[in-house]
Amino acid sequence: MSPACGATYDVGEVRVACERCGGLLDVEYDWNRLQPPDNLRYFEQWWGQRRIPMRHSGVWRFHELLPYAGPESLVTVGEGQTLLQQSDGAAAYVGLKPGRLHLQYEGMNPSGSFKDNGMSAAFTHARLSGASRAACASTGNTSASLAMYSAVTRLMKAVIFIGSGKISYGKLSQALEYGALTVQIEGDFDDAMARVQEVSRDLGIYLVNSVNPFRLEGQKTIMFRVLESLNWEPPDWIVVPGGNLGNSSAFGKAFAELFKLGLISRVPRLAVINACGADTLYELYSRRGLRWNSGQIDKQLIADYYRELDERQKKASTIASAIEINRPVNLQKCVRALEICDGVVRKVSDQDILDAKAQVGAGGFGCEPASAASVAGARLLVREGVIDPDERVVCVLTGHQLKDPTATVAYHTTDQEHFQKILGSRGIQHAAFANHAVAVPNDLRQIIQALEQHS
Ligand code: F0G
């Protein structure tokens, strides 16, 4: 269904935009007919059935809350076995009291990012529609996930579009090794996104970017798992990095549905964090006042801003390459989510992102740069007094630390030339939390001396 004009389409149709108004579509359920559970504890019965793949899946064990396909059509590769971890080290950095910060590690998914939640849902819909090829444009994680689902399930062949020189080696290596047809476009993610939509439409290829409403159904389950880990009690804040804005849109929809169904009594607040070098949401929402306005969003405001970007030839640029996006396709749905969740938007610098990332890593499980935008954003909001140190905050860590070793190694390096080349060029001047390697000659006495000096 189109949230803007109310037009409806059959669930079996392959469609990413409304024919009537051109806007994105939502998956809508007739809850009266479907009879969803009346308590979230209902889902605990599946904990003892992990030998059944669909109940092992962190997505499909919530099938009753995304019931657009029958059990026989569901696709899983074992996604969603992720972890919500209390992190007092990162809490101290952010300015929260002990016990108040939780990190949701979505990098623990099979392809190393949250994308697998949505990909299992998109593959399920694609299977219903009988598609044989699937495509996406990507800053790296969607393509890694698509390539993986394609290789594991053999249901569809994967075609991926990436901007040239724009994706980290960890992610590119996944797409190549899993056998996806990889098309490198001269241009950036925004260019690749525009082209893949045209190509998919012209060639009838199934599009798995988050314009696909079924992707977002899968991503709702990230919030279901957060609630599950918190004994079904909503936190005060969810903080998430904003790129193409699929996650934030999905989270808003998840909470709106749970609230409507009486499954939660309170909706958490949402903070979406842009990188300073890719700050379209921040600019439009926080500075120019773009609002959902019951679906009558001010499209002229958006068009004017995009024209300005073109006139200034401004391209997205951030060390957090996953969110290096200036034309987020889910912008309007995200603005709706911000309304549902009384949300705020902030932007953080590359310096703050890498410092926050080092603090997350120091706690034991790492994350990639884009993910750390959430922690840097939470810190900013605590400093501003928007988040109280006593509130319970969940930062979503969207991707695994090993996705982008280049940024991590450059941050911790002792080689100033290397630091400057990778990070200095992006305005990053220091690495306050660097853990430098210690260089020693190959000599037992000197090695022991070095150990004693540094312990
Ligand atoms: N974090 C990571 C690690 C990502 O890969 C992405 C998006 C985001 C955050 C932003 O999430 O789009 O839901 O706001 N990566 C996409 C990709 C664009 O192609 O892999 P979003």
Coordinates of C-alpha atoms and ligand atoms in Angstrom, one line a residue:
M1 CA 0.0 0.0 0.0
S2 CA 1.1 3.6 -0.7
P3 CA 1.3 5.4 2.7
A4 CA 0.9 8.7 0.8
C5 CA -2.1 8.1 -1.5
G6 CA -3.6 4.8 -0.1
A7 CA -3.4 2.9 -3.4
T8 CA -3.1 -0.9 -2.8
Y9 CA -1.5 -3.7 -4.7
D10 CA -1.4 -7.5 -4.3
V11 CA 1.4 -9.0 -2.2
G12 CA 2.5 -11.2 -5.1
E13 CA 3.3 -8.2 -7.4
V14 CA 6.8 -7.0 -7.9
R15 CA 6.7 -3.3 -7.4
V16 CA 8.9 -0.8 -5.6
A17 CA 6.8 2.4 -6.2
C18 CA 3.2 3.4 -6.4
E19 CA 1.8 3.7 -9.9
R20 CA -0.5 6.5 -8.9
C21 CA 1.7 8.8 -6.7
G22 CA 5.2 7.5 -7.5
G23 CA 6.0 7.1 -3.7
L24 CA 7.4 4.0 -2.0
L25 CA 5.1 1.2 -0.8
D26 CA 4.5 -0.4 2.6
V27 CA 3.5 -3.9 3.4
E28 CA 0.1 -3.6 5.1
Y29 CA -1.6 -6.4 7.1
D30 CA -5.2 -7.0 7.8
W31 CA -4.5 -7.8 11.5
N32 CA -8.2 -8.5 12.2
R33 CA -8.0 -11.5 9.9
L34 CA -4.5 -12.6 10.8
Q35 CA -5.0 -12.7 14.6
P36 CA -1.5 -11.8 15.8
P37 CA -0.2 -12.8 19.2
D38 CA -1.7 -10.7 22.1
N39 CA 1.6 -10.7 24.1
L40 CA 5.2 -10.6 23.0
R41 CA 6.0 -13.5 25.4
Y42 CA 4.2 -15.6 22.9
F43 CA 7.5 -15.8 20.9
E44 CA 9.3 -17.4 23.8
Q45 CA 7.7 -20.7 23.0
W46 CA 10.0 -20.9 19.9
W47 CA 13.2 -20.7 21.9
G48 CA 13.0 -24.5 22.5
Q49 CA 12.5 -25.2 18.8
R50 CA 15.8 -24.1 17.4
R51 CA 16.3 -27.2 15.4
I52 CA 13.6 -26.0 13.0
P53 CA 15.4 -23.6 10.7
M54 CA 12.5 -21.1 10.6
R55 CA 12.4 -20.8 14.4
H56 CA 16.2 -20.6 14.6
S57 CA 16.1 -17.6 12.3
G58 CA 16.1 -14.4 14.2
V59 CA 13.8 -13.0 11.5
W60 CA 11.3 -15.8 11.0
R61 CA 10.8 -16.7 14.7
F62 CA 8.8 -13.5 14.5
H63 CA 6.9 -14.6 11.4
E64 CA 3.5 -13.7 13.0
L65 CA 4.6 -10.1 12.9
L66 CA 5.6 -10.2 9.2
P67 CA 3.1 -12.7 7.8
Y68 CA 3.1 -11.8 4.1
A69 CA 4.2 -15.3 3.0
G70 CA 3.3 -18.8 4.1
P71 CA 5.7 -21.0 6.1
E72 CA 6.6 -23.0 3.0
S73 CA 8.0 -19.9 1.2
L74 CA 10.3 -18.6 3.9
V75 CA 14.0 -18.3 3.0
T76 CA 16.6 -18.4 5.7
V77 CA 20.4 -18.9 5.9
G78 CA 20.4 -18.6 9.7
E79 CA 20.3 -14.8 9.9
G80 CA 19.5 -12.8 13.0
Q81 CA 21.6 -14.6 15.7
T82 CA 22.7 -11.3 17.0
L83 CA 23.5 -10.0 20.4
L84 CA 22.4 -7.1 22.6
Q85 CA 25.3 -6.4 25.0
Q86 CA 25.4 -4.0 27.9
S87 CA 28.5 -2.0 27.5
D88 CA 29.6 0.1 30.5
G89 CA 32.9 1.1 28.8
A90 CA 31.1 2.7 25.9
A91 CA 28.5 4.1 28.3
A92 CA 31.2 6.0 30.2
Y93 CA 32.5 7.4 26.9
V94 CA 29.0 8.4 25.8
G95 CA 28.2 9.9 29.2
L96 CA 25.6 7.4 30.3
K97 CA 25.4 5.8 33.7
P98 CA 26.6 2.1 34.0
G99 CA 23.9 -0.3 32.8
R100 CA 22.2 2.3 30.6
L101 CA 23.9 1.7 27.2
H102 CA 23.3 -1.4 25.2
L103 CA 24.9 -2.2 21.8
Q104 CA 23.0 -4.3 19.3
Y105 CA 25.6 -6.2 17.3
E106 CA 24.1 -6.8 13.9
G107 CA 27.6 -7.5 12.5
M108 CA 27.1 -11.0 13.9
N109 CA 24.8 -11.9 10.9
P110 CA 26.1 -14.5 8.4
S111 CA 27.3 -11.9 5.9
G112 CA 28.5 -9.5 8.7
S113 CA 25.9 -6.8 8.6
F114 CA 22.2 -6.1 9.4
K115 CA 21.3 -6.5 5.7
D116 CA 20.7 -10.2 6.2
N117 CA 17.5 -9.5 8.1
G118 CA 16.1 -7.7 5.1
M119 CA 17.6 -10.0 2.5
S120 CA 15.9 -13.1 3.9
A121 CA 12.6 -11.2 3.7
A122 CA 13.3 -10.0 0.1
F123 CA 14.3 -13.5 -1.0
T124 CA 11.1 -14.9 0.4
H125 CA 9.0 -12.4 -1.6
A126 CA 11.1 -13.0 -4.7
R127 CA 10.5 -16.7 -4.4
L128 CA 6.7 -16.0 -4.2
S129 CA 7.0 -14.0 -7.4
G130 CA 9.2 -16.5 -9.2
A131 CA 12.1 -14.1 -9.9
S132 CA 15.4 -15.6 -11.3
R133 CA 17.7 -12.6 -11.0
A134 CA 18.1 -10.1 -8.2
A135 CA 20.0 -6.8 -8.3
C136 CA 21.1 -4.0 -5.9
A137 CA 23.2 -0.9 -5.8
S138 CA 25.4 -0.9 -2.8
T139 CA 28.0 0.7 -0.6
G140 CA 29.1 -2.9 0.1
N141 CA 26.9 -4.6 2.7
T142 CA 23.7 -5.0 0.7
S143 CA 25.8 -6.5 -2.1
A144 CA 27.6 -8.8 0.2
S145 CA 24.3 -10.0 1.6
L146 CA 22.7 -10.4 -1.8
A147 CA 25.7 -12.3 -3.1
M148 CA 25.6 -14.6 0.0
Y149 CA 21.9 -15.4 -0.2
S150 CA 22.2 -16.0 -3.9
A151 CA 25.2 -18.4 -3.4
V152 CA 23.7 -20.3 -0.4
T153 CA 20.1 -20.6 -1.7
R154 CA 20.7 -20.8 -5.5
L155 CA 17.2 -19.2 -5.8
M156 CA 18.4 -16.2 -7.9
K157 CA 21.5 -15.0 -9.6
A158 CA 23.0 -11.8 -8.1
V159 CA 23.8 -8.6 -10.0
I160 CA 25.4 -5.8 -8.0
F161 CA 26.1 -2.2 -8.9
I162 CA 28.9 -0.4 -7.0
G163 CA 30.4 3.0 -7.3
S164 CA 34.0 3.0 -8.4
G165 CA 36.6 2.9 -5.6
K166 CA 33.7 3.4 -3.1
I167 CA 33.5 0.1 -1.3
S168 CA 35.7 -1.3 1.4
Y169 CA 37.8 -4.4 0.5
G170 CA 36.1 -6.6 3.1
K171 CA 32.8 -6.1 1.4
L172 CA 34.0 -6.3 -2.2
S173 CA 35.8 -9.5 -1.4
Q174 CA 32.5 -11.1 -0.3
A175 CA 30.6 -10.1 -3.5
L176 CA 33.5 -11.4 -5.7
E177 CA 34.0 -14.6 -3.8
Y178 CA 30.3 -15.5 -3.6
G179 CA 30.1 -15.2 -7.3
A180 CA 27.9 -12.1 -7.9
L181 CA 28.0 -10.4 -11.3
T182 CA 29.7 -7.2 -10.1
V183 CA 29.3 -4.0 -12.1
Q184 CA 31.4 -1.1 -11.2
I185 CA 29.8 2.2 -12.3
E186 CA 31.8 5.3 -12.9
G187 CA 30.3 7.3 -10.2
D188 CA 29.2 7.0 -6.6
F189 CA 26.4 5.2 -4.7
D190 CA 23.8 7.7 -5.6
D191 CA 24.6 7.2 -9.3
A192 CA 24.6 3.4 -9.0
M193 CA 21.3 3.5 -7.2
A194 CA 19.7 5.6 -9.9
R195 CA 21.0 3.2 -12.6
V196 CA 20.0 0.0 -10.9
Q197 CA 16.4 1.1 -10.6
E198 CA 16.3 1.8 -14.3
V199 CA 18.0 -1.5 -15.2
S200 CA 15.8 -3.6 -13.0
R201 CA 12.7 -2.0 -14.4
D202 CA 13.8 -2.4 -18.0
L203 CA 15.1 -6.0 -17.6
G204 CA 12.6 -7.2 -15.1
I205 CA 15.2 -8.0 -12.5
Y206 CA 14.1 -8.3 -8.8
L207 CA 15.4 -5.2 -6.9
V208 CA 16.6 -5.9 -3.4
N209 CA 17.5 -2.4 -2.3
S210 CA 15.5 -1.0 0.6
V211 CA 13.1 0.6 -1.8
N212 CA 11.7 -2.9 -1.7
P213 CA 9.2 -2.9 1.1
F214 CA 9.7 -6.5 2.0
R215 CA 13.4 -5.7 2.9
L216 CA 12.0 -3.4 5.6
E217 CA 9.7 -6.1 7.0
G218 CA 12.8 -8.2 7.7
Q219 CA 14.6 -5.3 9.3
K220 CA 11.7 -4.8 11.7
T221 CA 12.9 -7.9 13.6
I222 CA 16.1 -6.1 14.7
M223 CA 13.8 -4.2 17.1
F224 CA 11.9 -7.3 18.0
R225 CA 15.2 -8.9 19.1
V226 CA 16.2 -5.8 21.0
L227 CA 12.9 -6.0 22.9
E228 CA 13.3 -9.7 23.5
S229 CA 16.8 -9.0 25.0
L230 CA 15.3 -6.4 27.3
N231 CA 12.6 -8.7 28.6
W232 CA 10.1 -7.0 26.2
E233 CA 10.5 -3.6 27.8
P234 CA 11.1 -0.8 25.3
P235 CA 14.3 1.2 25.9
D236 CA 14.1 5.0 26.1
W237 CA 16.1 5.5 22.9
I238 CA 17.1 3.7 19.8
V239 CA 20.1 5.3 18.0
V240 CA 20.9 4.2 14.5
P241 CA 23.2 5.4 11.7
G242 CA 21.4 6.9 8.7
G243 CA 22.4 6.1 5.1
N244 CA 19.7 5.0 2.7
L245 CA 17.4 5.2 5.7
G246 CA 15.9 1.7 5.5
N247 CA 16.7 0.7 9.1
S248 CA 15.2 3.8 10.6
S249 CA 12.1 3.5 8.4
A250 CA 11.7 -0.2 9.4
F251 CA 12.1 0.6 13.1
G252 CA 9.4 3.2 13.0
K253 CA 7.0 0.8 11.2
A254 CA 7.8 -1.9 13.7
F255 CA 7.0 0.3 16.7
A256 CA 3.9 1.7 15.1
E257 CA 2.6 -1.8 14.5
L258 CA 3.5 -3.1 18.0
F259 CA 1.8 -0.1 19.6
K260 CA -1.3 -0.5 17.5
L261 CA -1.5 -4.2 18.3
G262 CA -1.2 -3.4 22.0
L263 CA 2.1 -5.4 22.3
I264 CA 4.1 -2.4 23.7
S265 CA 2.7 0.4 25.8
R266 CA 5.3 3.0 24.9
V267 CA 7.3 3.8 21.7
P268 CA 11.0 4.5 22.2
R269 CA 12.5 7.7 20.8
L270 CA 14.5 7.4 17.7
A271 CA 17.8 9.2 16.9
V272 CA 19.1 8.9 13.3
I273 CA 22.7 9.9 12.9
N274 CA 24.2 11.1 9.6
A275 CA 27.9 11.6 8.9
C276 CA 28.7 15.3 8.4
G277 CA 29.8 14.5 4.8
A278 CA 26.5 12.8 3.9
D279 CA 23.9 14.8 5.8
T280 CA 20.8 15.1 3.7
L281 CA 18.4 13.9 6.4
Y282 CA 20.0 16.3 8.9
E283 CA 19.8 19.2 6.5
L284 CA 16.2 18.5 5.5
Y285 CA 14.7 17.4 8.8
S286 CA 16.7 19.4 11.4
R287 CA 17.5 22.6 9.5
R288 CA 14.8 23.0 6.8
G289 CA 11.9 21.5 8.8
L290 CA 10.8 18.7 6.5
R291 CA 8.0 16.8 8.3
W292 CA 5.7 13.8 7.5
N293 CA 2.6 16.0 7.5
S294 CA 0.1 13.0 7.4
G295 CA 1.8 11.8 4.2
Q296 CA 1.6 15.2 2.4
I297 CA 5.4 15.7 2.6
D298 CA 6.9 18.8 1.1
K299 CA 8.4 17.3 -2.1
Q300 CA 9.5 20.7 -3.4
L301 CA 11.7 21.2 -0.3
I302 CA 13.5 17.9 -1.2
A303 CA 13.7 18.7 -4.9
D304 CA 15.1 22.2 -4.2
Y305 CA 17.8 20.7 -1.9
Y306 CA 18.8 18.1 -4.5
R307 CA 19.0 20.8 -7.1
E308 CA 21.4 22.7 -4.8
L309 CA 23.5 19.7 -4.4
D310 CA 23.8 19.4 -8.2
E311 CA 24.5 23.0 -8.6
R312 CA 27.3 22.9 -6.0
Q313 CA 28.4 19.5 -7.5
K314 CA 28.3 18.3 -3.9
K315 CA 29.0 14.5 -3.6
A316 CA 28.7 12.5 -0.4
S317 CA 32.1 12.0 1.3
T318 CA 32.8 10.3 4.6
I319 CA 35.2 7.7 6.0
A320 CA 32.0 5.8 6.9
S321 CA 31.7 4.6 3.4
A322 CA 28.5 2.5 4.1
I323 CA 26.6 5.7 4.7
E324 CA 28.2 7.8 2.0
I325 CA 24.8 8.6 0.5
N326 CA 23.3 12.0 -0.4
R327 CA 20.0 10.9 -1.9
P328 CA 18.6 8.4 0.6
V329 CA 15.8 6.4 -1.1
N330 CA 13.8 6.0 2.1
L331 CA 13.9 9.6 3.1
Q332 CA 10.1 10.0 3.3
K333 CA 9.5 6.8 5.2
C334 CA 12.3 7.8 7.6
V335 CA 10.6 11.2 8.2
R336 CA 7.4 9.2 9.1
A337 CA 9.4 7.0 11.5
L338 CA 10.8 10.2 13.2
E339 CA 7.2 11.3 13.7
I340 CA 6.1 8.0 15.1
C341 CA 9.1 7.9 17.5
D342 CA 9.3 11.6 18.4
G343 CA 12.7 11.4 16.7
V344 CA 15.8 13.6 16.3
V345 CA 18.5 13.7 13.7
R346 CA 22.1 14.7 14.3
K347 CA 25.3 14.6 12.3
V348 CA 28.8 13.6 13.5
S349 CA 32.2 14.2 12.1
D350 CA 34.5 11.4 10.7
Q351 CA 36.8 12.2 13.7
D352 CA 34.0 11.5 16.2
I353 CA 33.0 8.4 14.3
L354 CA 36.5 6.8 14.4
D355 CA 37.0 7.8 18.1
A356 CA 33.6 6.2 18.9
K357 CA 34.5 3.1 16.9
A358 CA 37.8 2.7 18.8
Q359 CA 35.8 2.9 22.1
V360 CA 33.4 0.2 20.9
G361 CA 36.3 -2.0 19.8
A362 CA 38.0 -1.5 23.1
G363 CA 35.0 -3.2 24.6
G364 CA 35.7 -6.5 22.8
F365 CA 33.4 -6.7 19.8
G366 CA 34.1 -4.2 17.1
C367 CA 32.1 -2.5 14.4
E368 CA 32.7 -0.8 11.1
P369 CA 32.9 3.0 10.9
A370 CA 29.3 3.7 9.8
S371 CA 28.0 1.7 12.8
A372 CA 30.0 3.8 15.3
A373 CA 28.1 6.9 14.1
S374 CA 25.3 5.7 16.4
V375 CA 27.6 5.8 19.4
A376 CA 29.1 9.1 18.4
G377 CA 25.6 10.4 18.0
A378 CA 24.4 9.2 21.4
R379 CA 27.4 11.0 22.9
L380 CA 26.5 14.2 21.2
L381 CA 22.9 13.9 22.4
V382 CA 23.9 13.3 26.0
R383 CA 26.2 16.4 25.8
E384 CA 23.3 18.4 24.4
G385 CA 21.1 17.2 27.3
V386 CA 18.6 15.6 24.9
I387 CA 19.4 12.2 26.3
D388 CA 19.6 12.0 30.1
P389 CA 22.5 10.0 31.5
D390 CA 20.0 7.8 33.3
E391 CA 18.0 6.9 30.2
R392 CA 18.2 3.4 28.7
V393 CA 19.8 3.7 25.2
V394 CA 20.3 1.1 22.5
C395 CA 22.8 1.9 19.7
V396 CA 22.5 -0.3 16.7
L397 CA 25.9 -1.5 15.4
T398 CA 25.1 -2.3 11.9
G399 CA 28.3 -3.9 10.5
H400 CA 31.2 -6.1 11.6
Q401 CA 34.6 -4.7 12.5
L402 CA 36.3 -6.8 9.8
K403 CA 34.3 -5.2 7.0
D404 CA 36.7 -2.2 6.8
P405 CA 40.1 -3.0 8.2
T406 CA 41.7 -0.1 6.3
A407 CA 40.1 2.6 8.5
T408 CA 40.9 0.6 11.6
V409 CA 44.5 0.0 10.9
A410 CA 45.1 3.6 9.8
Y411 CA 43.6 4.8 13.1
H412 CA 46.0 2.6 15.1
T413 CA 49.1 2.9 13.0
T414 CA 52.4 4.5 14.1
D415 CA 53.2 5.3 10.5
Q416 CA 52.3 9.0 10.2
E417 CA 52.5 8.9 6.4
H418 CA 50.0 6.1 6.3
F419 CA 47.7 7.9 8.8
Q420 CA 47.8 11.1 6.8
K421 CA 47.2 9.3 3.5
I422 CA 44.0 7.4 4.7
L423 CA 42.7 9.7 7.4
G424 CA 44.4 13.0 7.3
S425 CA 43.0 13.6 3.8
R426 CA 39.5 13.4 5.4
G427 CA 40.3 16.0 8.1
I428 CA 41.0 13.4 10.8
Q429 CA 43.9 14.8 12.8
H430 CA 44.4 12.6 15.8
A431 CA 43.6 9.2 17.1
A432 CA 42.9 9.7 20.8
F433 CA 42.3 6.0 21.5
A434 CA 44.9 4.5 19.2
N435 CA 46.5 1.3 20.4
H436 CA 49.9 1.5 18.7
A437 CA 51.9 -1.7 17.8
V438 CA 55.3 -1.8 19.5
A439 CA 58.2 -2.3 17.1
V440 CA 61.2 -4.3 18.5
P441 CA 64.3 -5.9 17.1
N442 CA 64.3 -9.7 16.8
D443 CA 66.2 -10.0 20.1
L444 CA 64.9 -11.8 23.2
R445 CA 66.4 -9.3 25.7
Q446 CA 64.9 -6.3 23.9
I447 CA 61.5 -8.0 23.5
I448 CA 61.4 -8.7 27.2
Q449 CA 62.4 -5.2 28.0
A450 CA 59.6 -3.9 25.7
L451 CA 57.0 -6.1 27.4
E452 CA 58.1 -4.8 30.8
Q453 CA 58.0 -1.2 29.6
H454 CA 54.5 -1.5 28.3
S455 CA 52.8 -3.6 31.0
Ligands
F0G1 N1 25.5 0.8 8.5 C1 26.0 0.0 7.6 C2 27.1 -0.9 8.0 C3 25.5 0.0 6.3 O1 26.0 -0.9 5.4 C4 24.5 0.8 5.9 C5 23.9 0.9 4.6 C6 24.0 1.7 6.9 C7 24.5 1.7 8.2 C8 22.9 2.6 6.7 O2 21.6 2.0 6.8 O3 20.6 2.5 4.6 O4 19.3 1.5 6.5 O5 20.2 3.9 6.6 N2 24.4 0.3 3.6 C9 23.8 0.2 2.3 C10 24.5 -0.8 1.4 C11 23.4 1.5 1.7 O6 24.5 -0.7 0.2 O7 25.1 -1.7 2.0 P1 20.3 2.5 6.1

